[in-house]
mmCIF file of C-alpha atoms and ligand atoms in Angstrom:
data_model
loop_
_atom_site.group_PDB
_atom_site.id
_atom_site.type_symbol
_atom_site.label_atom_id
_atom_site.label_comp_id
_atom_site.label_asym_id
_atom_site.label_seq_id
_atom_site.Cartn_x
_atom_site.Cartn_y
_atom_site.Cartn_z
ATOM 1 C CA UNK E 1 -15.887 -1.278 -1.897
ATOM 2 C CA UNK E 2 -18.881 -0.392 0.070
ATOM 3 C CA UNK E 3 -16.917 -0.227 3.242
ATOM 4 C CA UNK E 4 -14.454 2.125 1.616
ATOM 5 C CA UNK E 5 -17.341 4.463 0.420
ATOM 6 C CA UNK E 6 -18.730 4.331 4.040
ATOM 7 C CA UNK E 7 -15.405 5.472 5.421
ATOM 8 C CA UNK E 8 -15.227 8.323 2.880
ATOM 9 C CA UNK E 9 -18.943 9.479 3.728
ATOM 10 C CA UNK E 10 -17.967 9.214 7.500
ATOM 11 C CA UNK E 11 -14.886 10.986 6.735
ATOM 12 C CA UNK E 12 -12.855 8.287 8.314
ATOM 13 C CA UNK E 13 -10.537 8.397 5.231
ATOM 14 C CA UNK E 14 -9.989 11.283 2.786
ATOM 15 C CA UNK E 15 -11.412 10.459 -0.651
ATOM 16 C CA UNK E 16 -8.317 9.517 -3.089
ATOM 17 C CA UNK E 17 -6.279 7.861 -0.279
ATOM 18 C CA UNK E 18 -5.734 4.216 -1.554
ATOM 19 C CA UNK E 19 -5.554 1.483 1.110
ATOM 20 C CA UNK E 20 -2.124 -0.280 0.823
ATOM 21 C CA UNK E 21 -2.206 -3.936 -0.567
ATOM 22 C CA UNK E 22 -1.922 -6.207 2.214
ATOM 23 C CA UNK E 23 -4.156 -3.966 4.768
ATOM 24 C CA UNK E 24 -7.260 -6.322 4.597
ATOM 25 C CA UNK E 25 -5.253 -9.378 5.619
ATOM 26 C CA UNK E 26 -2.983 -7.418 8.238
ATOM 27 C CA UNK E 27 -6.400 -5.969 9.710
ATOM 28 C CA UNK E 28 -7.792 -9.719 9.745
ATOM 29 C CA UNK E 29 -4.590 -11.022 11.610
ATOM 30 C CA UNK E 30 -4.832 -7.977 14.034
ATOM 31 C CA UNK E 31 -8.202 -8.810 15.029
ATOM 32 C CA UNK E 32 -7.440 -12.448 15.709
ATOM 33 C CA UNK E 33 -4.375 -11.308 17.748
ATOM 34 C CA UNK E 34 -6.659 -8.460 19.518
ATOM 35 C CA UNK E 35 -10.117 -9.311 19.413
ATOM 36 C CA UNK E 36 -11.631 -6.957 21.869
ATOM 37 C CA UNK E 37 -11.729 -3.095 22.098
ATOM 38 C CA UNK E 38 -8.609 -1.729 24.000
ATOM 39 C CA UNK E 39 -10.907 0.482 25.831
ATOM 40 C CA UNK E 40 -14.248 -1.012 26.923
ATOM 41 C CA UNK E 41 -13.359 -4.557 26.334
ATOM 42 C CA UNK E 42 -16.359 -5.081 23.782
ATOM 43 C CA UNK E 43 -16.163 -7.653 21.144
ATOM 44 C CA UNK E 44 -18.418 -6.112 18.511
ATOM 45 C CA UNK E 45 -18.325 -3.312 16.117
ATOM 46 C CA UNK E 46 -14.712 -3.453 16.295
ATOM 47 C CA UNK E 47 -12.288 -1.001 14.066
ATOM 48 C CA UNK E 48 -8.570 -1.445 13.787
ATOM 49 C CA UNK E 49 -7.640 2.137 14.315
ATOM 50 C CA UNK E 50 -4.258 3.796 13.028
ATOM 51 C CA UNK E 51 -2.789 5.861 15.838
ATOM 52 C CA UNK E 52 -0.974 7.796 13.187
ATOM 53 C CA UNK E 53 -3.655 7.920 10.261
ATOM 54 C CA UNK E 54 -2.397 6.103 7.303
ATOM 55 C CA UNK E 55 -3.078 9.325 5.095
ATOM 56 C CA UNK E 56 -0.642 11.252 7.271
ATOM 57 C CA UNK E 57 2.146 8.667 7.238
ATOM 58 C CA UNK E 58 1.442 5.983 4.603
ATOM 59 C CA UNK E 59 4.605 4.312 5.621
ATOM 60 C CA UNK E 60 2.901 3.640 8.901
ATOM 61 C CA UNK E 61 -0.056 2.013 7.509
ATOM 62 C CA UNK E 62 0.810 -1.587 7.834
ATOM 63 C CA UNK E 63 2.902 -0.885 11.093
ATOM 64 C CA UNK E 64 1.595 -3.325 13.776
ATOM 65 C CA UNK E 65 2.545 -0.779 16.499
ATOM 66 C CA UNK E 66 0.637 1.811 14.835
ATOM 67 C CA UNK E 67 -2.783 -0.099 15.461
ATOM 68 C CA UNK E 68 -5.093 -0.495 18.121
ATOM 69 C CA UNK E 69 -8.272 -2.069 18.409
ATOM 70 C CA UNK E 70 -11.382 0.173 19.169
ATOM 71 C CA UNK E 71 -15.047 -0.317 18.831
ATOM 72 C CA UNK E 72 -18.066 1.726 17.941
ATOM 73 C CA UNK E 73 -20.410 -0.196 20.020
ATOM 74 C CA UNK E 74 -21.296 2.424 22.394
ATOM 75 C CA UNK E 75 -21.117 -0.105 25.293
ATOM 76 C CA UNK E 76 -20.343 2.838 28.064
ATOM 77 C CA UNK E 77 -22.535 5.335 25.842
ATOM 78 C CA UNK E 78 -19.722 6.694 23.702
ATOM 79 C CA UNK E 79 -18.051 5.455 20.768
ATOM 80 C CA UNK E 80 -14.662 4.234 21.763
ATOM 81 C CA UNK E 81 -13.213 4.591 18.152
ATOM 82 C CA UNK E 82 -14.608 8.140 17.613
ATOM 83 C CA UNK E 83 -13.803 9.593 21.317
ATOM 84 C CA UNK E 84 -10.416 7.910 22.170
ATOM 85 C CA UNK E 85 -8.991 7.284 18.296
ATOM 86 C CA UNK E 86 -10.234 10.645 17.296
ATOM 87 C CA UNK E 87 -11.409 13.221 19.999
ATOM 88 C CA UNK E 88 -14.554 13.181 18.543
ATOM 89 C CA UNK E 89 -13.868 13.897 15.052
ATOM 90 C CA UNK E 90 -12.682 11.568 12.419
ATOM 91 C CA UNK E 91 -10.597 14.218 10.860
ATOM 92 C CA UNK E 92 -8.682 14.358 14.003
ATOM 93 C CA UNK E 93 -5.896 11.920 15.156
ATOM 94 C CA UNK E 94 -5.406 11.732 18.900
ATOM 95 C CA UNK E 95 -1.714 11.156 19.119
ATOM 96 C CA UNK E 96 -2.161 10.360 23.040
ATOM 97 C CA UNK E 97 -4.616 7.418 22.397
ATOM 98 C CA UNK E 98 -2.214 4.759 24.115
ATOM 99 C CA UNK E 99 -1.807 6.831 27.198
ATOM 100 C CA UNK E 100 -5.546 7.724 27.512
ATOM 101 C CA UNK E 101 -6.477 4.040 26.916
ATOM 102 C CA UNK E 102 -4.085 3.117 29.540
ATOM 103 C CA UNK E 103 -5.334 5.434 32.088
ATOM 104 C CA UNK E 104 -8.891 4.789 31.339
ATOM 105 C CA UNK E 105 -8.276 1.068 31.927
ATOM 106 C CA UNK E 106 -6.456 1.538 35.335
ATOM 107 C CA UNK E 107 -9.085 3.960 36.662
ATOM 108 C CA UNK E 108 -11.672 1.561 35.545
ATOM 109 C CA UNK E 109 -10.319 -1.207 37.142
ATOM 110 C CA UNK E 110 -9.747 0.735 40.538
ATOM 111 C CA UNK E 111 -13.574 1.737 40.198
ATOM 112 C CA UNK E 112 -14.619 -1.724 39.723
ATOM 113 C CA UNK E 113 -12.462 -2.921 42.752
ATOM 114 C CA UNK E 114 -14.145 -0.382 44.667
ATOM 115 C CA UNK E 115 -17.571 -1.596 43.401
ATOM 116 C CA UNK E 116 -16.862 -5.161 44.358
ATOM 117 C CA UNK E 117 -15.580 -4.102 47.821
HETATM 118 ZN ZN1 ZN R 201 -9.659 5.382 13.675
HETATM 119 ZN ZN1 ZN R 202 -15.047 0.016 23.062
#
């Protein structure tokens, strides 16, 4: 309940939208399968983000392929969940999150290889 209130206060979820039964256990299973931030690789302050928000399409609230693990730990100085999941505003959804994560990981990998060389 506290978490839910926090979500509403931070405007992550509009008030009055109920979470589907089974969301909590699905979330737990998802974090077990994907325990790292897809963007920065961090292990803390993880959120299971909905690519299509559950208040926009409730039928996809529990869809495994609609989920992605993103963190709020600011490991690289930014909130991965807020910036990549929501383009800086929790009221927005970023429909290109998969592509952005893909390219970020790719460029990061290339940069790290260069650093190591
Ligand atoms: Zn989110
Ligand atoms: Zn992260």
